[in-house]
Amino acid sequence: MSDLSTTYLGLQLRTPLVASAGPLTGTVDGVRRMEDAGASAVVLPSLFEEQLTHEALDLHDMLESSLSTGAEAFGFLPEIEHYNTGPEHYLELVERAKRAVSVPVIGSLNGTSPTGWLRYATLIQDAGADALELNIYFLAADPTLSSADVEARYLDLVEAVRESLAIPLAVKIGPFLSSVANMALRLEEAGADGLVLFNRFYQADIDVEELEVTPRLVLSSPNEVRLPLVWIAILYGRVRASLAATSGVHGWEEAAKVLLAGADVAMMTSALLQRGPGHIAEVEAGLRRWMQEKEYDSVGQLRGSMSQQAVPDPEAYERANYMKMLTSYSGKAQP
Amino acid sequence: MSEAPGARWICVDGNEAAASVAYRLSEVIAIYPITPASAMGELADAWSASGRPNLWGSVPEVVEMQSEAGAAGAIHGAVQRGALATTFTASQGLLLMLPNMFKIAGELSPAVIHVAARTVATHALSIFGDHSDVMAVRTAGFAMLSSSSVQEAQDLALVAHVSSLASRVPFLHFFDGFRTSHEVDRILPLGDDDVRALVDDELVWALRDRGLTPDAPVLRGSAQNPDVFFQAREAASPFHAAVPGIVQDAMDRLADRTGRRYRLVDYVGSPQAERMIVLMGSGAGAAREVVAALSDRGERVGLAIVHLFRPFPIGALRAAIPESVRRVAVLDRTKEPGAPGEPLYQDVVTALTETAGAQADQVVAVTGGRYGLSSKEFTPAMVKAVFDDLAGAEPRNHFTVGIVDDVSHTSLPIDPSFSTEGDGVRAVFYGLGSDGTVGATRTSVKIIGEEAGLFAQGYFVHDSKKSGTVTVSHLRFGSHPITSTYLIKDAEFVACHQFNFLDRLDVLREAAPGATFLLNSPFGPAEVWDRLPVEVQRTIVSKRLDLWVIDAYRVARDAGLGLRINTVMQTCFFALSGVLPKEQAIATIKRWVEKTYGKRGHEVVERNWTAIDSALAHLHHVEVAGEPTSTRHRRPPVPEAAPDFVQRVTARMLEGEGDLLPVSALPVDGTFPTGTSRWEKRDIAQEIPIWDPSICIDCGKCALACPHAAVRMQVFGPEALDGAPEGFRSKEFVSRELPGMRIAIQVAPDDCTGCGVCVDVCPVKSKEEVKHKALNMEPAEQHRDRERASFDFFLGIPPLRDERLAADTIKGSQTRQPLFEFSGACAGCGETPYLKLLTQLFGDRIIVANATGCSSIYGGNLPTTPWATNDEGRGPAWANSLFEDNAEFGLGMRLALERQSAHARRLLSELATAIGPLANEIIEAPQDTAQQIDAQRNRVARLEDALAAGDDDPRLRDLRSVAHDLVRRSVWIVGGDGWAYDIGAGGLDHVLASGRDVNILVLDTEVYSNTGGQASKATPRAAIAKFAARGKSTVKKDLGLQAIAYGNVYVAQIALGGGEMQAIRAFNEAEAWPGPSLIIAYSTCIAHGIDMARSLSHQKDAVRSAYWPLYRYNPGGEGHPFHLDSKEPAIPLKEFAMSEARFAMLARTAPADAERLMAEAQEDVTARWNLYRQLAEVERVPPHLPEPATTGSATSQSDEAEED
């Protein structure tokens, strides 16, 4: 029987299949179902500092502006002991999830201010998280901000958080960096124990009927796995940090691919949202079957076996796709 | 005041002081909101919700009832079971408790009612304080205990509870509404040990032992006959007789415990006083100061403060009056028309007469007078006037003080320069209700009183508007106890937190010479002087004021606090007033910010700290010019064109000089002209909507939606543009029916509140830039002058009365003149668009019965009223009776109309020969449409002309007096959900059952909006509200379905934002239905916790989620009377609900509860939708309406007359 165990952020995991941050891991019950289905670790949804701030200020503004609008009422909503605008809910989720499952529970944080990142990172650690994933989700919309500025911001942040934390630290980044590989190295230098590739940026949509910009969440498709796959293949062997693939892992094939490329773990959300947490068990079974068919002894054995450094044609991970397509197209087009 | 060892001062208001004791000593608390007592119930409810125990370790049951009558009934039931019970109320609420009060007292059941004493409505409602309510219940058999200050409100609350237990007589503990209930004062709190020390558990157990139990059954509440009732009534006399002794004993024990000593009648002043005043309540504060001041001058004066009013402590009063006294003035804060004197006066006269005895040779002359009705200021100068009068040769009796009575000539002359203000510091802060000034001042009182070791007092005055409310906060502090129960006149510190107030208010009126003036100004120290109106400059120069400016909005904005300037201004106050060393002040304010805002989020605290830190860097001293230099003047309170009454009376009130109006200036019976809001140019909007005709599609939704009638629409011929001012905008009106016409959408720039609802509902988006609509909010300052001129011109355009633009369309209705305009409702109010629409459809023929509530306040709170008249002088006639009786009130109007109309028709028939063919024309004329009604008006006018010249036949004169009722009238009964669902439900039901032709409009905000958002039976499951802080757990009452059950009641549920045309149709159908009609209108409210600019968008989502299905049940239709006008639910309830804080806050604070309640609420919505869908399929033959008495009798008599 193949050994599926792996190590991620120094955590020993039963399999490389991890439930990544998403709505399903937002409740203790959901986390429990993930474990039951075979997830080897669970990443909780991100605590968004911006959202906390926004909610707190909104609440403050609403409560204050309706005060004293007349002699008869000092306000219009009951005064409540705890509005819970802070991270308490989230921290409670961490604590309860930790108590509810035996697999590692990884907290996730998206901060906006230096103090916010540090404060919430420490709080999540203190709540019992086995590791923390910094979900660096930042749309550099300000044209005066250079890519160097953005990168410096990331690095400073990781360094600062690393210094204040004792638990392992993963950094989840987006693919839209001028030099992903260089950033990966520098993030590792700054203290990242692992890299999670990649963030799927929220992309607004336009409603052509109402002429409104609308939020629209689109779940990932299996095709999207190729982006993390490529970068993991490139980074494998070049960074010591753990590598996690996220985006597009829907079935055992994608899991197998990212492991071959060099990932320590394959993270899943969209497929679980579509098919339910029980899908993890199917992926595990498929992966196990494939490994047996291919006679792999362990994940350790196959991991990175198709990384850029391990394949006969390393350039295939760079421009090969484009070249091949042209070649095959022109080949077909010829009479 | 002596201080117990280790005592710690706190700063609270009178309501909290009393409630804290009542809560600890109760097991059952039945509540119902009423100003100014609501806070006591709210606190009790909040404490109970948070699990705070009473003195015995259990959490009191706090239950909101449907009315004060219900609360009293519940209390009565609780004491019958032997529970400790209490309630809180005021004014009419207390009167509704009266029948149960007789019962509770008659059965010798200990209980306490705490009353924030408030004026009982007479010629007008007033939320303010006097003793007319408590005096109206003085015969009930309750003991009555009066507190004069916040400290006393706490201490005597305890005395009341303790004495009630000991005596078995129920107690009414009262203190003055607002002056004490809302005054924040520094007091020594009663700890649990203090309370326990006075309560005898044996008495509690004895109460329980008397409680009803099937184990030892008894019967109480028998019906008795002439043989024994009288004797039984007398049997309880010893219990009442024992009360004074018991109360004094409790007071003595309180003194032993705390050092604070009270007597049944307290006396202060010279032991050899010759003249003295007797009074009760907060007036004692001002009177104490005068007695002290005059005594210092050697005058022999004294003051008796009555605490126990019932049973009247004759002996204690006699004992309190020094033997040297020869003249006594008894001051009553109430008026009892027709009585030989007011109640306290009569009691004192009786007491002195009965106890004269051996001292008969030393005759004491007693006079009585009235003061302070409806919180009228009661100042030391007025007290002095009373003492002066007593010193005169012939003291006046039955006088008034504090007003100028130039009608009955009862008022005493006052020397306004007399003052007893001590050496403390006085500060006055002018702010907006929404800018946090009141909250900041309350905090300042607490900081000064609890941390700076000084005595402090805060009192707050609001104007009568709900949008752009001006607040004036009065703050005193110093090293001596503060007894000044009156507004500050000479302030050492004045702050104006809104720069634009300078243009319309005399904010420096209270500034003492040399005072510090802190101004929130967008203009810096170099520029500000030239921006001030000349009147302000003049005062600054003449009073040598020390002027400081800060751009607080900028500081707040930079700190990420948006418009929240309160902590910025507070920091400046502390820095300039020097109440604490600067560093200590800043540290203290920061600590309080954390204490106050900490639970709202760390970020809120941090941003406020940032604002505090940067405040002083932006505070600048201004070098003042030696002379006024400005040519700009403060705006007159009303335009010159305003009518005489508005100029003479309304304008004075708007200027804050209503106190100076003499009696003769006021109407004798509470009758006021309508259409006065148009003269009050409040100019409160920072941004106003500006029309872009180039992309407008003429839909009229903006005008329909405008809650303030400040966006108007008019269609007119091009010739009407002659003389249009430059910049007046119009465009071609796109209409097949009315070709060649033009349309204008015009804002009333001085009346707009800037709420933004019009822009939100505008469906047009520019092709080039979608954010640009046909209406766009733009800075008012840039557009005001042009829009003023345009609006003036717009008003002069003759109104369109063209049937081709039907009134039952959006466009058609919006070309009709609104006769409800510029109300002071909250910006973006969800109620007022319905009222405006009502007046556009039928305004020239309606009489409105308006329940007390928001709509009666923005509709009828002086100085001005939004109910208006058209060019012909017609418009809604409006009256408010009470909260509970509005349906009955409106029915009475209908009955009167029907009777008078029938009488007119009968006379017309009888006099047909003399009158000629016109008589029958009038009788037979249809009056179904506006045009037909107009035609009838013309006929009746001809008839009246003919009758005016008529002969001596008294029947002709009789006909003349009722002829106008031959024109169809429409009665509209208007009120909120508190009235319709709760307190007025019984009457409403009865009126619906009557079959009479009344129209009922329920403005359903789903909470008691006016008193601050308390839950009603209209509150939906899963929403939080006051009295339902953990989320309402029961389903919203389906009022519409209840009415539909009758079968012959027209019922519609509407939401303007969810279906404009459905709403218009419902109004028309309701008005046309000859029986009762009920329209339930979804009304967005600031109590929902929403952005009111999106008021109608929320309505839209309420309908889309089937939270608020639109339907019409029309008994006049055929076959299927129930029409479900909503489409299938398009979004889940949660999507709608989570956009409103009332739902979303619960999801934050109690997520598990919220999830469960939201799931149940979704079930409610789904089940109701399914039910309605089935109802739409149901065939039903509605029951017949009763034969209309008017038509029936008139027709038959007319027929008879013809046959004769």
Coordinates of N, CA, C and O in Angstrom, one line a residue, chain A residues 58-140:
Chain A
D58 N -18.5 51.1 10.4 CA -19.9 51.3 9.9 C -20.9 51.3 11.1 O -21.8 52.1 11.2
L59 N -20.6 50.3 12.0 CA -21.5 50.2 13.2 C -21.4 51.5 14.0 O -22.4 52.0 14.5
H60 N -20.1 51.9 14.2 CA -19.9 53.1 15.0 C -20.7 54.3 14.4 O -21.4 55.1 15.1
D61 N -20.5 54.4 13.1 CA -21.1 55.6 12.4 C -22.6 55.5 12.5 O -23.3 56.5 12.8
M62 N -23.2 54.3 12.3 CA -24.6 54.1 12.4 C -25.2 54.4 13.8 O -26.1 55.1 13.9
L63 N -24.5 53.9 14.8 CA -25.0 54.1 16.1 C -24.8 55.6 16.5 O -25.7 56.1 17.2
E64 N -23.7 56.2 16.2 CA -23.5 57.6 16.6 C -24.4 58.5 15.8 O -25.0 59.5 16.4
S65 N -24.6 58.3 14.5 CA -25.4 59.3 13.8 C -26.9 59.2 14.1 O -27.6 60.2 13.8
S66 N -27.4 58.1 14.7 CA -28.8 58.1 15.1 C -29.0 58.5 16.5 O -30.1 58.5 17.0
L67 N -27.9 58.9 17.2 CA -28.1 59.4 18.6 C -28.7 60.8 18.6 O -28.4 61.6 17.7
S68 N -29.5 61.0 19.5 CA -29.9 62.4 19.8 C -30.5 63.1 18.6 O -30.3 64.3 18.4
T69 N -31.3 62.3 17.8 CA -32.0 63.0 16.7 C -33.3 63.6 17.1 O -34.0 64.2 16.4
G70 N -33.5 63.5 18.4 CA -34.7 64.1 19.0 C -34.7 64.0 20.5 O -33.9 63.2 21.0
A71 N -35.6 64.7 21.1 CA -35.6 64.6 22.6 C -36.1 63.3 23.1 O -35.9 62.9 24.2
E72 N -36.8 62.6 22.3 CA -37.5 61.4 22.8 C -36.7 60.1 22.7 O -37.1 59.1 23.3
A73 N -35.6 60.1 21.9 CA -34.9 58.9 21.8 C -33.4 59.2 21.8 O -32.9 60.1 21.1
F74 N -32.6 58.5 22.6 CA -31.2 58.7 22.6 C -30.5 57.9 21.5 O -29.5 58.3 21.0
G75 N -31.2 56.9 21.0 CA -30.7 56.1 19.9 C -31.8 55.2 19.5 O -32.9 55.2 20.0
F76 N -31.6 54.4 18.4 CA -32.7 53.6 17.8 C -32.4 52.1 17.8 O -33.2 51.4 17.3
L77 N -31.3 51.7 18.3 CA -31.0 50.3 18.4 C -30.6 50.0 19.8 O -30.0 50.9 20.5
P78 N -30.8 48.8 20.3 CA -30.5 48.6 21.7 C -29.0 48.6 21.9 O -28.2 48.2 21.0
E79 N -28.6 49.0 23.0 CA -27.1 49.0 23.4 C -26.8 47.6 23.7 O -27.5 46.9 24.5
I80 N -25.8 47.1 23.1 CA -25.4 45.7 23.3 C -24.1 45.5 23.9 O -23.2 46.4 23.7
E81 N -24.0 44.5 24.8 CA -22.7 44.4 25.6 C -21.5 44.1 24.7 O -20.5 44.7 24.8
H82 N -21.7 43.2 23.7 CA -20.6 42.9 22.8 C -21.1 42.9 21.4 O -21.9 42.1 21.0
Y83 N -20.6 43.8 20.6 CA -21.0 43.8 19.2 C -20.2 42.8 18.4 O -20.6 42.5 17.2
N84 N -19.1 42.2 18.9 CA -18.3 41.2 18.2 C -17.9 41.7 16.9 O -18.0 41.0 15.9
T85 N -17.5 43.0 16.8 CA -17.0 43.4 15.5 C -15.5 43.0 15.3 O -15.0 43.1 14.3
G86 N -14.9 42.6 16.4 CA -13.5 42.2 16.4 C -13.3 40.8 15.9 O -14.2 40.2 15.3
P87 N -12.2 40.2 16.2 CA -11.8 38.9 15.7 C -12.4 37.8 16.6 O -12.0 36.6 16.3
E88 N -13.2 38.1 17.6 CA -13.6 37.1 18.5 C -14.2 35.9 17.9 O -13.9 34.7 18.2
H89 N -15.1 36.1 16.9 CA -15.7 35.0 16.2 C -14.7 34.1 15.6 O -14.8 32.9 15.7
Y90 N -13.8 34.7 15.0 CA -12.8 33.9 14.3 C -11.9 33.1 15.2 O -11.7 31.9 15.0
L91 N -11.5 33.8 16.3 CA -10.7 33.1 17.3 C -11.4 32.0 17.9 O -10.9 30.9 18.2
E92 N -12.7 32.2 18.1 CA -13.5 31.1 18.7 C -13.6 29.9 17.7 O -13.5 28.8 18.1
L93 N -13.7 30.3 16.4 CA -13.7 29.2 15.4 C -12.4 28.4 15.5 O -12.4 27.2 15.5
V94 N -11.2 29.1 15.6 CA -9.9 28.4 15.7 C -9.9 27.5 16.9 O -9.6 26.3 16.8
E95 N -10.4 28.1 18.1 CA -10.3 27.3 19.3 C -11.2 26.0 19.2 O -10.8 24.9 19.6
R96 N -12.4 26.3 18.7 CA -13.4 25.2 18.7 C -13.0 24.1 17.7 O -13.1 22.9 17.8
A97 N -12.4 24.6 16.5 CA -12.0 23.7 15.5 C -10.9 22.8 16.0 O -10.8 21.6 15.8
K98 N -10.0 23.4 16.8 CA -8.8 22.7 17.3 C -9.3 21.6 18.3 O -8.8 20.5 18.3
R99 N -10.4 21.9 19.0 CA -10.9 20.9 20.0 C -11.6 19.8 19.2 O -11.7 18.7 19.7
A100 N -12.2 20.2 18.1 CA -13.1 19.3 17.4 C -12.4 18.2 16.5 O -12.9 17.1 16.3
V101 N -11.2 18.6 16.0 CA -10.5 17.7 15.1 C -9.1 17.4 15.6 O -8.5 18.1 16.4
S102 N -8.5 16.3 15.0 CA -7.2 16.0 15.4 C -6.2 16.4 14.3 O -5.0 16.4 14.6
V103 N -6.7 16.7 13.1 CA -5.8 17.1 12.1 C -5.3 18.5 12.4 O -6.0 19.3 13.1
P104 N -4.2 19.0 11.8 CA -3.8 20.4 12.0 C -4.8 21.4 11.5 O -5.4 21.1 10.5
V105 N -4.9 22.4 12.3 CA -5.8 23.5 11.9 C -5.0 24.7 11.6 O -4.2 25.2 12.4
I106 N -5.1 25.2 10.4 CA -4.2 26.3 9.9 C -5.1 27.6 9.8 O -6.1 27.6 9.1
G107 N -4.7 28.6 10.5 CA -5.4 29.9 10.5 C -5.0 30.6 9.2 O -4.0 30.4 8.6
S108 N -5.9 31.6 8.8 CA -5.6 32.3 7.6 C -5.9 33.8 7.9 O -6.9 34.1 8.6
L109 N -5.0 34.7 7.4 CA -5.2 36.1 7.8 C -4.9 37.0 6.6 O -4.0 36.8 5.9
N110 N -5.9 37.9 6.4 CA -5.6 38.9 5.4 C -5.7 40.3 6.1 O -6.7 40.7 6.6
G111 N -4.5 40.9 6.3 CA -4.5 42.1 7.0 C -4.4 43.3 6.1 O -4.3 43.2 4.9
T112 N -4.5 44.5 6.7 CA -4.4 45.7 5.8 C -3.4 46.7 6.5 O -2.8 47.4 5.8
S113 N -3.3 46.6 7.8 CA -2.3 47.6 8.4 C -1.2 46.7 9.1 O -1.5 45.6 9.5
P114 N 0.0 47.3 9.2 CA 1.0 46.6 9.9 C 0.6 46.1 11.3 O 0.9 45.0 11.7
T115 N 0.0 47.0 12.0 CA -0.4 46.6 13.4 C -1.5 45.5 13.3 O -1.5 44.6 14.2
G116 N -2.4 45.6 12.3 CA -3.4 44.6 12.2 C -2.9 43.2 11.9 O -3.2 42.3 12.6
W117 N -1.9 43.2 11.0 CA -1.3 41.9 10.7 C -0.7 41.2 12.0 O -1.0 40.1 12.3
L118 N 0.0 42.0 12.6 CA 0.7 41.5 13.8 C -0.2 41.1 14.9 O -0.1 40.0 15.5
R119 N -1.2 42.0 15.2 CA -2.1 41.8 16.3 C -2.9 40.5 16.0 O -3.0 39.6 16.8
Y120 N -3.5 40.4 14.8 CA -4.4 39.3 14.5 C -3.6 37.9 14.4 O -4.0 36.9 14.8
A121 N -2.3 38.1 13.8 CA -1.5 36.8 13.7 C -1.3 36.3 15.1 O -1.4 35.0 15.3
T122 N -0.9 37.1 16.0 CA -0.6 36.6 17.4 C -1.9 36.1 18.0 O -1.8 35.0 18.7
L123 N -3.0 36.7 17.8 CA -4.2 36.2 18.4 C -4.6 34.9 17.8 O -5.1 34.0 18.6
I124 N -4.4 34.7 16.5 CA -4.7 33.4 15.9 C -3.8 32.3 16.5 O -4.2 31.2 16.8
Q125 N -2.6 32.7 16.6 CA -1.6 31.7 17.2 C -2.1 31.3 18.6 O -2.1 30.2 19.0
D126 N -2.4 32.4 19.4 CA -2.8 32.2 20.8 C -4.1 31.4 20.9 O -4.3 30.7 21.9
A127 N -4.9 31.4 19.9 CA -6.1 30.7 19.9 C -5.9 29.2 19.6 O -6.8 28.4 19.8
G128 N -4.7 28.9 19.2 CA -4.3 27.5 19.1 C -4.1 27.0 17.7 O -3.9 25.7 17.5
A129 N -4.0 27.8 16.7 CA -3.8 27.4 15.4 C -2.4 26.7 15.3 O -1.5 27.1 15.9
D130 N -2.4 25.6 14.5 CA -1.1 24.9 14.3 C -0.2 25.6 13.4 O 1.0 25.4 13.5
A131 N -0.7 26.4 12.5 CA 0.1 27.2 11.6 C -0.7 28.4 11.1 O -2.0 28.4 11.4
L132 N -0.1 29.3 10.5 CA -0.8 30.5 10.0 C -0.5 30.7 8.5 O 0.7 30.7 8.1
E133 N -1.5 30.9 7.8 CA -1.3 31.3 6.4 C -1.6 32.7 6.2 O -2.7 33.2 6.5
L134 N -0.6 33.5 5.7 CA -0.9 34.9 5.4 C -1.4 35.0 4.0 O -0.7 34.7 3.1
N135 N -2.6 35.4 3.9 CA -3.3 35.5 2.6 C -3.1 36.9 2.1 O -3.8 37.8 2.4
I136 N -1.9 37.1 1.4 CA -1.6 38.4 0.9 C -2.5 38.7 -0.3 O -2.1 38.3 -1.4
Y137 N -3.5 39.4 -0.1 CA -4.5 39.7 -1.1 C -4.5 41.2 -1.3 O -5.1 41.9 -0.5
F138 N -3.8 41.6 -2.2 CA -3.6 43.1 -2.3 C -3.7 43.5 -3.8 O -2.8 43.0 -4.6
L139 N -4.6 44.3 -4.2 CA -4.7 44.7 -5.5 C -4.0 46.1 -5.6 O -4.5 47.0 -5.0
A140 N -2.9 46.1 -6.2 CA -2.1 47.4 -6.3 C -2.8 48.3 -7.3 O -2.3 48.5 -8.4

